[in-house]
Amino acid sequence: MHLALSLFRGQLGAQLESQFTNMLYFHSAVRQVKPLLVYKGQDPYTEMYGIIKAEYDDNKFVNHAVLEAIQAYDAIYIAGQASSHCVLASAMQILEYFAADKAITSRITLLIDCMSPIAGFEESTQQAFDSLHEKYGIQIKKSTDVIL
C-alpha cells in the first residue's frame, strides 16, 4: 500500500493543480483506493507550516490521523510547495515523531521534482534534505524513478 500526502490549505491559491488532481483521481480509480487529502493550517490564529503541528500552538494539536496513516502504509511519498518551508517542516515533523523507528522512516520518499523551494533557499533546502536522508534513511527521488 502507498500513501501520498497532499499538503494544502483550503484557499484557492493553495489548491492542487488541476492536472495533478486528475492524475490523483485516475490513479485512485484504477487502483480502487481512496486518496487521503489532508488539509493543514485550519486554525486562523496560528501558522502551520508542517502537516503535523503548528510551530506555536497553545492547544498543542498534533495530527495523529496522519501519523497513524503513515504507520499503516508500505511507502509514503511526500511532495508539495514550498519545499524550503512547508514540505521541509512536514518532513521534519514526521521524521522526528518516528525517529526511533527506521522501519518507518526508510519508507518515506521525497519526490524532489514535485516541489520547489522559495527563491534564495535552494542550497539550504538541499542541505536539509541531504541531512534528513543521512539521519533518518529517507529516500530522495524524482517521480519518474518511482514505480507505483
Coordinates of N, CA and C in Angstrom, one line a residue:
M1 N 0.8 -1.2 0.0 CA 0.0 0.0 0.0 C 0.9 1.2 0.0
H2 N 0.4 2.3 -0.7 CA 1.2 3.5 -0.8 C 0.4 4.7 -0.3
L3 N 1.0 5.6 0.4 CA 0.4 6.8 0.9 C 1.0 8.0 0.2
A4 N 0.2 8.8 -0.4 CA 0.7 10.1 -1.0 C 0.0 11.2 -0.2
L5 N 0.8 11.9 0.6 CA 0.3 13.0 1.4 C 0.2 14.3 0.5
S6 N -1.0 14.8 0.5 CA -1.1 16.1 -0.3 C -1.3 17.2 0.8
L7 N -0.4 18.1 0.8 CA -0.4 19.1 1.8 C -0.9 20.4 1.3
F8 N -2.1 20.8 1.6 CA -2.5 22.1 1.1 C -3.6 22.7 2.0
R9 N -3.8 24.0 1.9 CA -4.8 24.7 2.7 C -6.0 24.8 1.8
G10 N -7.1 25.2 2.4 CA -8.4 25.3 1.7 C -8.6 26.6 0.9
Q11 N -7.5 27.3 0.7 CA -7.6 28.5 -0.1 C -7.4 28.3 -1.6
L12 N -8.0 29.1 -2.4 CA -8.0 29.0 -3.9 C -6.5 28.8 -4.4
G13 N -5.6 29.7 -3.9 CA -4.3 29.7 -4.4 C -3.5 28.5 -3.9
A14 N -4.0 27.7 -3.0 CA -3.3 26.5 -2.5 C -3.9 25.2 -2.9
Q15 N -4.8 25.3 -3.8 CA -5.5 24.1 -4.3 C -4.5 23.2 -5.1
L16 N -4.8 21.9 -5.2 CA -4.0 21.1 -6.0 C -4.1 21.5 -7.5
E17 N -3.0 21.5 -8.2 CA -3.1 21.8 -9.7 C -4.0 20.8 -10.4
S18 N -4.8 21.3 -11.3 CA -5.9 20.5 -11.9 C -5.4 19.3 -12.6
Q19 N -4.3 19.3 -13.3 CA -3.8 18.0 -13.9 C -3.3 17.0 -12.9
F20 N -2.7 17.5 -11.8 CA -2.3 16.6 -10.7 C -3.5 16.0 -10.1
T21 N -4.5 16.8 -9.9 CA -5.8 16.3 -9.3 C -6.4 15.2 -10.2
N22 N -6.4 15.4 -11.5 CA -6.9 14.4 -12.5 C -6.1 13.1 -12.3
M23 N -4.7 13.3 -12.3 CA -3.9 12.1 -12.1 C -4.1 11.3 -10.8
L24 N -4.3 12.1 -9.8 CA -4.5 11.5 -8.5 C -5.8 10.7 -8.5
Y25 N -6.9 11.3 -9.0 CA -8.2 10.6 -9.0 C -8.2 9.4 -10.0
F26 N -7.5 9.6 -11.1 CA -7.4 8.4 -12.1 C -6.6 7.3 -11.4
H27 N -5.5 7.6 -10.8 CA -4.7 6.6 -10.1 C -5.6 5.9 -9.1
S28 N -6.3 6.7 -8.3 CA -7.2 6.1 -7.3 C -8.3 5.2 -7.9
A29 N -8.9 5.6 -9.0 CA -9.9 4.8 -9.6 C -9.3 3.5 -10.1
V30 N -8.2 3.5 -10.8 CA -7.5 2.3 -11.3 C -7.1 1.4 -10.2
R31 N -6.6 1.9 -9.2 CA -6.1 1.1 -8.0 C -7.2 0.8 -7.0
Q32 N -8.4 1.4 -7.2 CA -9.5 1.2 -6.4 C -9.2 1.6 -4.9
V33 N -8.5 2.7 -4.7 CA -8.2 3.2 -3.4 C -8.7 4.7 -3.3
K34 N -8.9 5.1 -2.1 CA -9.3 6.5 -1.9 C -8.1 7.3 -1.4
P35 N -7.8 8.4 -2.1 CA -6.7 9.3 -1.6 C -7.0 9.9 -0.3
L36 N -5.9 10.1 0.5 CA -6.0 10.7 1.8 C -5.6 12.2 1.6
L37 N -6.6 13.1 1.6 CA -6.3 14.5 1.4 C -6.3 15.1 2.8
V38 N -5.2 15.8 3.2 CA -5.1 16.3 4.5 C -5.0 17.9 4.4
Y39 N -5.9 18.5 5.0 CA -5.9 20.0 5.0 C -5.2 20.5 6.2
K40 N -4.1 21.3 5.9 CA -3.4 21.8 7.1 C -3.7 23.3 7.2
G41 N -3.3 23.9 8.3 CA -3.5 25.3 8.6 C -4.9 25.7 8.7
Q42 N -5.7 25.0 9.4 CA -7.1 25.3 9.6 C -7.4 26.3 10.7
D43 N -6.4 26.5 11.6 CA -6.6 27.4 12.7 C -6.1 28.8 12.2
P44 N -7.0 29.8 12.1 CA -6.6 31.1 11.6 C -5.8 31.9 12.5
Y45 N -5.6 31.4 13.8 CA -4.8 32.2 14.8 C -3.4 31.7 14.9
T46 N -2.9 30.8 14.1 CA -1.6 30.4 14.2 C -1.1 29.9 12.8
E47 N 0.2 29.9 12.6 CA 0.7 29.3 11.3 C 0.8 27.8 11.5
M48 N 0.8 27.1 10.3 CA 1.0 25.7 10.4 C 1.8 25.3 9.1
Y49 N 3.1 25.5 9.2 CA 3.9 25.2 8.0 C 3.9 23.7 7.8
G50 N 4.1 22.9 8.9 CA 4.1 21.4 8.7 C 2.7 20.9 8.9
I51 N 2.5 19.6 8.4 CA 1.2 19.0 8.4 C 0.9 18.4 9.8
I52 N 1.8 18.2 10.6 CA 1.6 17.5 11.9 C 1.2 18.5 13.0
K53 N 1.8 19.6 13.1 CA 1.5 20.5 14.2 C 2.0 22.0 13.8
A54 N 1.4 22.9 14.5 CA 1.8 24.3 14.3 C 3.2 24.5 15.0
E55 N 3.9 25.5 14.6 CA 5.1 25.9 15.3 C 4.9 26.4 16.7
Y56 N 3.8 27.2 16.8 CA 3.4 27.7 18.2 C 1.9 27.5 18.3
D57 N 1.5 26.7 19.3 CA 0.1 26.4 19.5 C -0.2 26.1 20.9
D58 N -0.9 27.0 21.6 CA -1.3 26.8 23.0 C -2.1 25.5 23.2
N59 N -2.8 25.1 22.2 CA -3.6 23.9 22.4 C -2.8 22.6 22.1
K60 N -1.6 22.7 21.6 CA -0.7 21.5 21.4 C -1.3 20.5 20.5
F61 N -2.0 20.9 19.4 CA -2.6 20.0 18.5 C -1.6 19.2 17.8
V62 N -1.8 17.9 17.6 CA -0.9 17.0 16.9 C -1.9 16.2 15.9
N63 N -1.6 16.2 14.7 CA -2.4 15.5 13.7 C -2.1 14.0 13.7
H64 N -2.7 13.3 14.7 CA -2.5 11.9 14.9 C -3.0 11.0 13.7
A65 N -4.1 11.5 13.1 CA -4.6 10.8 11.9 C -3.6 10.6 10.8
V66 N -2.8 11.6 10.6 CA -1.7 11.5 9.5 C -0.6 10.5 10.1
L67 N -0.2 10.7 11.3 CA 0.8 9.8 11.9 C 0.4 8.3 11.8
E68 N -0.9 8.1 12.2 CA -1.4 6.7 12.1 C -1.4 6.2 10.7
A69 N -1.8 7.0 9.8 CA -1.8 6.6 8.4 C -0.4 6.3 7.9
I70 N 0.5 7.0 8.3 CA 1.9 6.8 7.9 C 2.4 5.4 8.3
Q71 N 2.0 5.0 9.6 CA 2.4 3.7 10.1 C 1.7 2.6 9.3
A72 N 0.6 2.8 8.7 CA -0.2 1.7 8.0 C 0.3 1.5 6.6
Y73 N 1.1 2.3 6.0 CA 1.5 2.2 4.6 C 2.9 1.6 4.4
D74 N 3.1 0.9 3.3 CA 4.4 0.4 2.9 C 5.3 1.4 2.3
A75 N 4.7 2.5 1.7 CA 5.5 3.5 1.1 C 4.8 4.8 1.3
I76 N 5.5 5.9 1.6 CA 5.0 7.2 1.8 C 5.7 8.2 0.9
Y77 N 5.0 8.9 0.1 CA 5.6 9.8 -0.9 C 5.1 11.2 -0.5
I78 N 6.1 12.1 -0.4 CA 5.8 13.5 0.1 C 6.2 14.5 -1.1
A79 N 5.3 15.4 -1.4 CA 5.5 16.4 -2.4 C 4.7 17.6 -2.0
G80 N 5.0 18.8 -2.6 CA 4.2 20.0 -2.3 C 5.0 21.2 -2.5
Q81 N 4.4 22.3 -2.1 CA 5.1 23.6 -2.2 C 5.0 24.2 -0.8
A82 N 6.0 24.9 -0.4 CA 7.3 25.1 -0.9 C 8.2 24.1 -0.2
S83 N 9.1 23.5 -0.9 CA 10.0 22.5 -0.3 C 10.8 23.1 0.8
S84 N 11.2 24.4 0.7 CA 12.0 25.0 1.7 C 11.3 25.3 3.0
H85 N 10.0 25.3 3.0 CA 9.3 25.7 4.2 C 8.3 24.6 4.6
C86 N 7.2 24.5 3.9 CA 6.1 23.6 4.2 C 6.5 22.1 4.1
V87 N 7.0 21.8 3.0 CA 7.4 20.4 2.8 C 8.5 20.0 3.8
L88 N 9.5 20.8 3.9 CA 10.6 20.6 4.9 C 10.1 20.5 6.3
A89 N 9.2 21.4 6.7 CA 8.6 21.3 8.1 C 7.8 20.1 8.3
S90 N 7.0 19.7 7.3 CA 6.2 18.5 7.4 C 7.1 17.2 7.5
A91 N 8.1 17.1 6.6 CA 9.0 16.0 6.7 C 9.8 15.9 8.0
M92 N 10.2 17.1 8.5 CA 10.9 17.1 9.8 C 10.0 16.6 10.9
Q93 N 8.8 17.1 10.9 CA 7.8 16.7 12.0 C 7.5 15.2 12.0
I94 N 7.3 14.7 10.8 CA 7.1 13.3 10.6 C 8.3 12.5 11.1
L95 N 9.5 12.9 10.6 CA 10.7 12.1 10.9 C 11.1 12.2 12.4
E96 N 10.8 13.3 13.0 CA 11.1 13.5 14.4 C 10.2 12.6 15.3
Y97 N 8.9 12.5 14.8 CA 8.0 11.6 15.5 C 8.4 10.2 15.5
F98 N 8.8 9.7 14.3 CA 9.2 8.3 14.1 C 10.7 8.1 14.1
A99 N 11.5 9.0 14.8 CA 12.9 8.9 14.8 C 13.5 7.6 15.3
A100 N 12.8 7.0 16.2 CA 13.3 5.7 16.7 C 12.9 4.5 15.9
D101 N 12.2 4.7 14.8 CA 11.7 3.6 14.0 C 12.1 3.7 12.6
K102 N 13.3 3.2 12.3 CA 13.9 3.3 11.0 C 13.1 2.5 9.9
A103 N 12.3 1.5 10.4 CA 11.5 0.8 9.5 C 10.4 1.7 8.9
I104 N 10.0 2.7 9.6 CA 9.0 3.6 9.0 C 9.7 4.7 8.3
T105 N 10.8 5.3 8.8 CA 11.4 6.5 8.2 C 12.0 6.0 6.8
S106 N 12.5 4.8 6.7 CA 13.1 4.4 5.5 C 12.0 4.2 4.4
R107 N 10.8 4.2 4.7 CA 9.7 4.0 3.7 C 9.3 5.4 3.1
I108 N 9.8 6.4 3.6 CA 9.4 7.8 3.2 C 10.3 8.2 2.0
T109 N 9.7 8.7 1.0 CA 10.4 9.3 -0.2 C 9.9 10.7 -0.5
L110 N 10.9 11.6 -0.6 CA 10.6 13.0 -1.0 C 10.7 13.0 -2.5
L111 N 9.6 13.4 -3.2 CA 9.6 13.5 -4.7 C 10.2 14.8 -5.1
I112 N 11.5 14.9 -5.3 CA 12.2 16.1 -5.4 C 11.8 17.0 -6.6
D113 N 11.3 16.3 -7.7 CA 10.9 17.0 -8.9 C 9.4 17.4 -8.8
C114 N 8.8 17.2 -7.7 CA 7.4 17.6 -7.5 C 7.3 18.7 -6.4
M115 N 8.3 19.5 -6.3 CA 8.4 20.6 -5.3 C 9.4 21.5 -5.8
S116 N 9.4 22.7 -5.2 CA 10.5 23.7 -5.4 C 10.5 24.6 -4.2
P117 N 11.8 25.1 -4.0 CA 11.9 26.0 -2.8 C 11.6 27.4 -3.2
I118 N 11.4 28.2 -2.1 CA 11.2 29.6 -2.3 C 12.6 30.1 -2.8
A119 N 12.6 31.1 -3.7 CA 13.9 31.6 -4.3 C 14.8 32.1 -3.2
G120 N 16.0 31.7 -3.3 CA 17.0 32.1 -2.3 C 17.3 31.0 -1.2
F121 N 16.4 29.9 -1.2 CA 16.5 28.9 -0.3 C 16.9 27.5 -0.9
E122 N 17.3 27.6 -2.1 CA 17.7 26.3 -2.9 C 18.8 25.5 -2.2
E123 N 19.9 26.1 -1.9 CA 21.0 25.4 -1.3 C 20.7 24.9 0.1
S124 N 20.1 25.8 1.0 CA 19.8 25.3 2.3 C 18.8 24.2 2.3
T125 N 17.8 24.2 1.4 CA 16.8 23.2 1.3 C 17.5 21.9 0.9
Q126 N 18.3 21.9 -0.1 CA 19.0 20.7 -0.5 C 19.9 20.1 0.7
Q127 N 20.6 21.0 1.4 CA 21.4 20.6 2.5 C 20.5 19.9 3.6
A128 N 19.3 20.5 3.9 CA 18.4 20.0 4.9 C 17.9 18.6 4.4
F129 N 17.5 18.5 3.2 CA 17.1 17.2 2.7 C 18.2 16.1 2.8
D130 N 19.4 16.5 2.4 CA 20.5 15.6 2.5 C 20.8 15.1 3.9
S131 N 20.6 16.1 4.9 CA 20.8 15.8 6.3 C 19.7 14.8 6.8
L132 N 18.4 15.0 6.3 CA 17.3 14.1 6.7 C 17.6 12.7 6.1
H133 N 18.2 12.6 4.9 CA 18.5 11.3 4.3 C 19.5 10.6 5.1
E134 N 20.6 11.3 5.5 CA 21.6 10.7 6.3 C 21.1 10.3 7.7
K135 N 20.4 11.1 8.4 CA 19.9 10.9 9.7 C 18.8 9.8 9.8
Y136 N 17.9 9.9 8.9 CA 16.7 9.0 9.0 C 16.5 7.9 7.9
G137 N 17.4 8.0 6.9 CA 17.3 7.0 5.9 C 16.2 7.2 4.9
I138 N 15.7 8.4 4.8 CA 14.6 8.6 3.8 C 15.2 8.6 2.4
Q139 N 14.3 8.4 1.4 CA 14.7 8.4 0.0 C 14.4 9.8 -0.6
I140 N 15.3 10.2 -1.5 CA 15.1 11.4 -2.2 C 15.2 11.0 -3.7
K141 N 14.0 11.1 -4.4 CA 14.0 10.6 -5.8 C 13.1 11.5 -6.6
K142 N 13.3 11.4 -7.9 CA 12.4 12.0 -8.9 C 11.2 11.1 -9.1
S143 N 10.1 11.7 -9.4 CA 8.8 11.0 -9.5 C 9.0 9.9 -10.7
T144 N 9.8 10.2 -11.6 CA 10.0 9.3 -12.8 C 10.8 8.1 -12.4
D145 N 11.5 8.1 -11.2 CA 12.3 7.0 -10.7 C 11.5 6.1 -9.8
V146 N 10.2 6.5 -9.5 CA 9.4 5.7 -8.6 C 8.4 5.0 -9.4
I147 N 8.3 3.7 -9.2 CA 7.3 2.9 -9.8 C 6.2 2.6 -8.8
L148 N 5.0 3.0 -9.1 CA 3.8 2.8 -8.2 C 3.0 1.7 -8.7

